[in-house]
Amino acid sequence: MKTLFAACFVLITVLSAAGTICGQPHPAHPQPPPVSKPLANDKSPSDAAAKYFPNTELITQDGQKVKFYDDLLKDKFVLINFMFTTCQGVCGPMTANLSKVQQSLGQDVSKQVTFISISVDPTTDTPERLKEYANKFKVQPGWYFLTGKKQDVDLVLYKLGGYVEDKNAHNSILILGNSSTGEWAKIHAMAKPSEIATTINKMLTTADSKR
């Protein structure tokens, strides 16, 4: 059965998620629900994305309420990963690695990229906790750490393939995508910052060529 990423979007890069999650081998990971191919009247990748991704209200580390699709995905190039603040394994190194990516992009490119880290433990991870966590890694503007009502966060996680019953079983996949062009990629969030940055720049270049 095909997921949205296979049926609706072009995955320009899909790399293995082999590695560890919070210090343990990857367990079997739930996949997003099966969806059909875009309807004939889907006029653009943006239409398909708007139909698939939930527009539920989440909360940033600054306490700002945001609509997941309208405010964070629509017409934006995004990097999405999953984490939680009390994680004793990969979360810290993963966030530190992505911080290096953000810094390496340079001011002009980083302004074109929205970083999104979604807590898989929204009951514990209040905006205040997320703010403290973000500050620890000196993240720059344009990076949103998200929490909210558990059912709302779970829905977003489920659609992204990041939902898990056990928070310690979350994956360390980084999802890169552009809802406007329909180009999406997956890469390990612990890949070398230069490799991630190269993938970002290639996708941005492709997006510019389609304008």
Tab-separated table of C-alpha atoms in Angstrom:
chain	number	residue	atom	x	y	z
A	1	MET	CA	0.000	0.000	0.000
A	2	LYS	CA	1.307	3.359	-0.935
A	3	THR	CA	1.673	6.254	1.431
A	4	LEU	CA	1.323	9.881	0.451
A	5	PHE	CA	5.054	10.144	-0.047
A	6	ALA	CA	4.890	7.355	-2.637
A	7	ALA	CA	1.540	8.205	-4.217
A	8	CYS	CA	1.315	11.987	-4.158
A	9	PHE	CA	4.855	13.283	-4.035
A	10	VAL	CA	8.183	12.615	-5.735
A	11	LEU	CA	10.734	11.277	-3.286
A	12	ILE	CA	14.011	12.447	-4.729
A	13	THR	CA	16.033	10.696	-2.015
A	14	VAL	CA	15.070	7.882	0.311
A	15	LEU	CA	17.852	6.674	2.538
A	16	SER	CA	17.836	3.910	5.102
A	17	ALA	CA	16.914	4.760	8.662
A	18	ALA	CA	19.299	2.184	10.061
A	19	GLY	CA	20.876	3.104	13.361
A	20	THR	CA	19.675	3.559	16.900
A	21	ILE	CA	16.759	5.223	18.592
A	22	CYS	CA	17.419	6.498	22.090
A	23	GLY	CA	20.330	4.075	22.307
A	24	GLN	CA	18.370	1.028	21.144
A	25	PRO	CA	18.017	-0.682	17.739
A	26	HIS	CA	15.100	0.467	15.632
A	27	PRO	CA	11.934	-1.492	16.376
A	28	ALA	CA	9.253	-2.065	13.762
A	29	HIS	CA	7.798	1.370	13.047
A	30	PRO	CA	4.150	2.125	12.263
A	31	GLN	CA	3.550	3.608	8.840
A	32	PRO	CA	1.105	6.345	7.846
A	33	PRO	CA	-2.315	5.125	6.779
A	34	PRO	CA	-2.684	4.067	3.141
A	35	VAL	CA	-4.030	6.711	0.823
A	36	SER	CA	-5.207	6.662	-2.754
A	37	LYS	CA	-3.547	8.393	-5.666
A	38	PRO	CA	-4.373	12.074	-6.174
A	39	LEU	CA	-7.765	12.682	-7.672
A	40	ALA	CA	-7.875	13.860	-11.259
A	41	ASN	CA	-8.946	17.299	-10.166
A	42	ASP	CA	-5.865	17.808	-7.970
A	43	LYS	CA	-4.421	20.861	-9.700
A	44	SER	CA	-1.042	20.966	-8.002
A	45	PRO	CA	1.215	19.345	-5.397
A	46	SER	CA	0.008	22.048	-3.010
A	47	ASP	CA	-3.556	20.811	-3.414
A	48	ALA	CA	-2.501	17.253	-2.638
A	49	ALA	CA	-0.499	18.389	0.386
A	50	ALA	CA	-3.371	20.487	1.730
A	51	LYS	CA	-5.682	17.484	1.471
A	52	TYR	CA	-3.281	15.103	3.190
A	53	PHE	CA	-1.557	17.022	5.960
A	54	PRO	CA	-3.671	17.953	8.985
A	55	ASN	CA	-4.150	21.607	9.803
A	56	THR	CA	-4.521	20.999	13.504
A	57	GLU	CA	-3.440	23.586	16.037
A	58	LEU	CA	-0.085	22.998	17.710
A	59	ILE	CA	2.016	25.153	20.021
A	60	THR	CA	5.611	26.294	19.525
A	61	GLN	CA	8.346	26.580	22.133
A	62	ASP	CA	7.435	30.268	22.379
A	63	GLY	CA	3.838	29.482	23.279
A	64	GLN	CA	2.571	30.560	19.862
A	65	LYS	CA	-0.431	28.693	18.477
A	66	VAL	CA	0.089	27.621	14.871
A	67	LYS	CA	-1.843	25.676	12.262
A	68	PHE	CA	0.364	22.816	11.153
A	69	TYR	CA	-0.240	23.064	7.415
A	70	ASP	CA	-1.206	26.707	6.886
A	71	ASP	CA	1.490	28.205	9.101
A	72	LEU	CA	4.363	25.739	8.864
A	73	LEU	CA	4.143	23.725	5.648
A	74	LYS	CA	2.269	25.755	3.047
A	75	ASP	CA	4.600	27.294	0.451
A	76	LYS	CA	7.634	26.451	2.584
A	77	PHE	CA	10.684	24.226	2.398
A	78	VAL	CA	10.759	22.210	5.621
A	79	LEU	CA	12.927	19.836	7.602
A	80	ILE	CA	10.973	17.688	10.066
A	81	ASN	CA	12.230	15.383	12.799
A	82	PHE	CA	10.856	13.749	15.945
A	83	MET	CA	12.189	14.117	19.497
A	84	PHE	CA	11.329	14.577	23.169
A	85	THR	CA	13.093	16.587	25.835
A	86	THR	CA	13.708	13.802	28.376
A	87	CYS	CA	15.232	11.482	25.758
A	88	GLN	CA	18.489	9.952	26.989
A	89	GLY	CA	19.630	8.678	23.615
A	90	VAL	CA	19.713	10.068	20.106
A	91	CYS	CA	17.605	13.226	20.567
A	92	GLY	CA	20.368	15.416	21.928
A	93	PRO	CA	22.993	14.422	19.350
A	94	MET	CA	20.368	14.644	16.600
A	95	THR	CA	19.339	18.172	17.597
A	96	ALA	CA	22.988	19.218	17.887
A	97	ASN	CA	23.631	17.808	14.419
A	98	LEU	CA	20.692	19.679	12.916
A	99	SER	CA	21.855	22.852	14.636
A	100	LYS	CA	25.141	22.461	12.765
A	101	VAL	CA	23.166	22.057	9.555
A	102	GLN	CA	21.215	25.235	10.244
A	103	GLN	CA	24.405	27.171	10.941
A	104	SER	CA	26.184	25.761	7.888
A	105	LEU	CA	23.465	26.873	5.479
A	106	GLY	CA	24.338	30.510	5.853
A	107	GLN	CA	21.958	33.359	6.505
A	108	ASP	CA	20.466	33.612	3.008
A	109	VAL	CA	19.703	29.901	2.612
A	110	SER	CA	18.606	29.338	6.201
A	111	LYS	CA	15.908	31.968	5.719
A	112	GLN	CA	14.389	29.715	3.052
A	113	VAL	CA	14.287	26.660	5.310
A	114	THR	CA	11.893	25.961	8.182
A	115	PHE	CA	13.086	23.480	10.798
A	116	ILE	CA	10.340	21.572	12.621
A	117	SER	CA	10.948	19.299	15.606
A	118	ILE	CA	7.822	17.540	16.853
A	119	SER	CA	7.671	16.123	20.361
A	120	VAL	CA	6.533	12.516	20.623
A	121	ASP	CA	5.814	13.200	24.298
A	122	PRO	CA	3.538	16.258	24.187
A	123	THR	CA	2.056	15.571	27.632
A	124	THR	CA	5.452	16.164	29.239
A	125	ASP	CA	6.916	18.582	26.727
A	126	THR	CA	5.304	21.907	27.519
A	127	PRO	CA	6.314	25.013	25.552
A	128	GLU	CA	8.523	25.988	28.476
A	129	ARG	CA	10.362	22.662	28.397
A	130	LEU	CA	10.789	22.898	24.654
A	131	LYS	CA	12.103	26.459	24.940
A	132	GLU	CA	14.688	25.380	27.482
A	133	TYR	CA	15.667	22.471	25.258
A	134	ALA	CA	15.963	24.673	22.165
A	135	ASN	CA	18.065	27.234	24.010
A	136	LYS	CA	20.460	24.504	25.098
A	137	PHE	CA	21.312	23.904	21.462
A	138	LYS	CA	21.347	27.589	20.513
A	139	VAL	CA	18.918	27.123	17.660
A	140	GLN	CA	18.389	30.061	15.337
A	141	PRO	CA	15.118	31.706	14.249
A	142	GLY	CA	13.069	29.605	11.862
A	143	TRP	CA	13.181	26.457	13.994
A	144	TYR	CA	9.920	25.401	15.638
A	145	PHE	CA	9.677	22.865	18.442
A	146	LEU	CA	6.079	21.698	18.561
A	147	THR	CA	3.767	20.336	21.219
A	148	GLY	CA	0.032	20.588	21.873
A	149	LYS	CA	-2.922	18.425	22.790
A	150	LYS	CA	-1.869	14.797	22.569
A	151	GLN	CA	-4.569	13.844	20.064
A	152	ASP	CA	-3.565	16.735	17.789
A	153	VAL	CA	0.149	15.969	17.945
A	154	ASP	CA	-0.500	12.252	17.440
A	155	LEU	CA	-2.495	12.975	14.283
A	156	VAL	CA	0.359	14.986	12.798
A	157	LEU	CA	2.883	12.322	13.796
A	158	TYR	CA	0.712	9.606	12.285
A	159	LYS	CA	0.454	11.385	8.960
A	160	LEU	CA	4.235	11.852	8.888
A	161	GLY	CA	4.986	8.244	9.812
A	162	GLY	CA	6.387	9.324	13.176
A	163	TYR	CA	3.719	8.044	15.559
A	164	VAL	CA	4.842	5.503	18.154
A	165	GLU	CA	3.170	4.015	21.225
A	166	ASP	CA	6.467	4.103	23.120
A	167	LYS	CA	8.236	7.458	22.939
A	168	ASN	CA	11.604	5.727	23.200
A	169	ALA	CA	10.889	3.980	19.902
A	170	HIS	CA	10.693	7.154	17.816
A	171	ASN	CA	12.809	7.204	14.689
A	172	SER	CA	15.724	9.426	13.733
A	173	ILE	CA	14.570	10.122	10.205
A	174	LEU	CA	14.720	13.648	8.816
A	175	ILE	CA	11.976	14.517	6.356
A	176	LEU	CA	12.778	17.249	3.845
A	177	GLY	CA	10.075	18.625	1.633
A	178	ASN	CA	8.450	21.373	-0.342
A	179	SER	CA	4.667	21.306	-0.496
A	180	SER	CA	4.675	23.680	-3.471
A	181	THR	CA	6.766	21.460	-5.753
A	182	GLY	CA	5.766	18.100	-4.309
A	183	GLU	CA	9.397	17.068	-3.820
A	184	TRP	CA	10.132	15.172	-0.619
A	185	ALA	CA	13.143	13.305	0.676
A	186	LYS	CA	14.135	11.264	3.692
A	187	ILE	CA	17.628	11.159	5.156
A	188	HIS	CA	19.034	10.035	8.479
A	189	ALA	CA	19.091	12.982	10.882
A	190	MET	CA	22.555	11.896	12.055
A	191	ALA	CA	24.037	12.073	8.561
A	192	LYS	CA	26.952	14.458	8.178
A	193	PRO	CA	25.767	18.095	8.292
A	194	SER	CA	27.442	18.679	4.925
A	195	GLU	CA	25.443	15.821	3.364
A	196	ILE	CA	22.166	17.153	4.708
A	197	ALA	CA	23.045	20.679	3.593
A	198	THR	CA	23.890	19.397	0.104
A	199	THR	CA	20.498	17.691	-0.163
A	200	ILE	CA	18.786	20.890	0.967
A	201	ASN	CA	20.610	23.019	-1.575
A	202	LYS	CA	19.842	20.589	-4.402
A	203	MET	CA	16.150	20.615	-3.547
A	204	LEU	CA	16.071	24.392	-3.285
A	205	THR	CA	17.778	24.671	-6.668
A	206	THR	CA	15.197	22.328	-8.178
A	207	ALA	CA	12.395	24.384	-6.659
A	208	ASP	CA	13.850	27.598	-8.103
A	209	SER	CA	14.053	26.042	-11.555
A	210	LYS	CA	10.345	25.223	-11.478
A	211	ARG	CA	9.218	28.760	-10.723
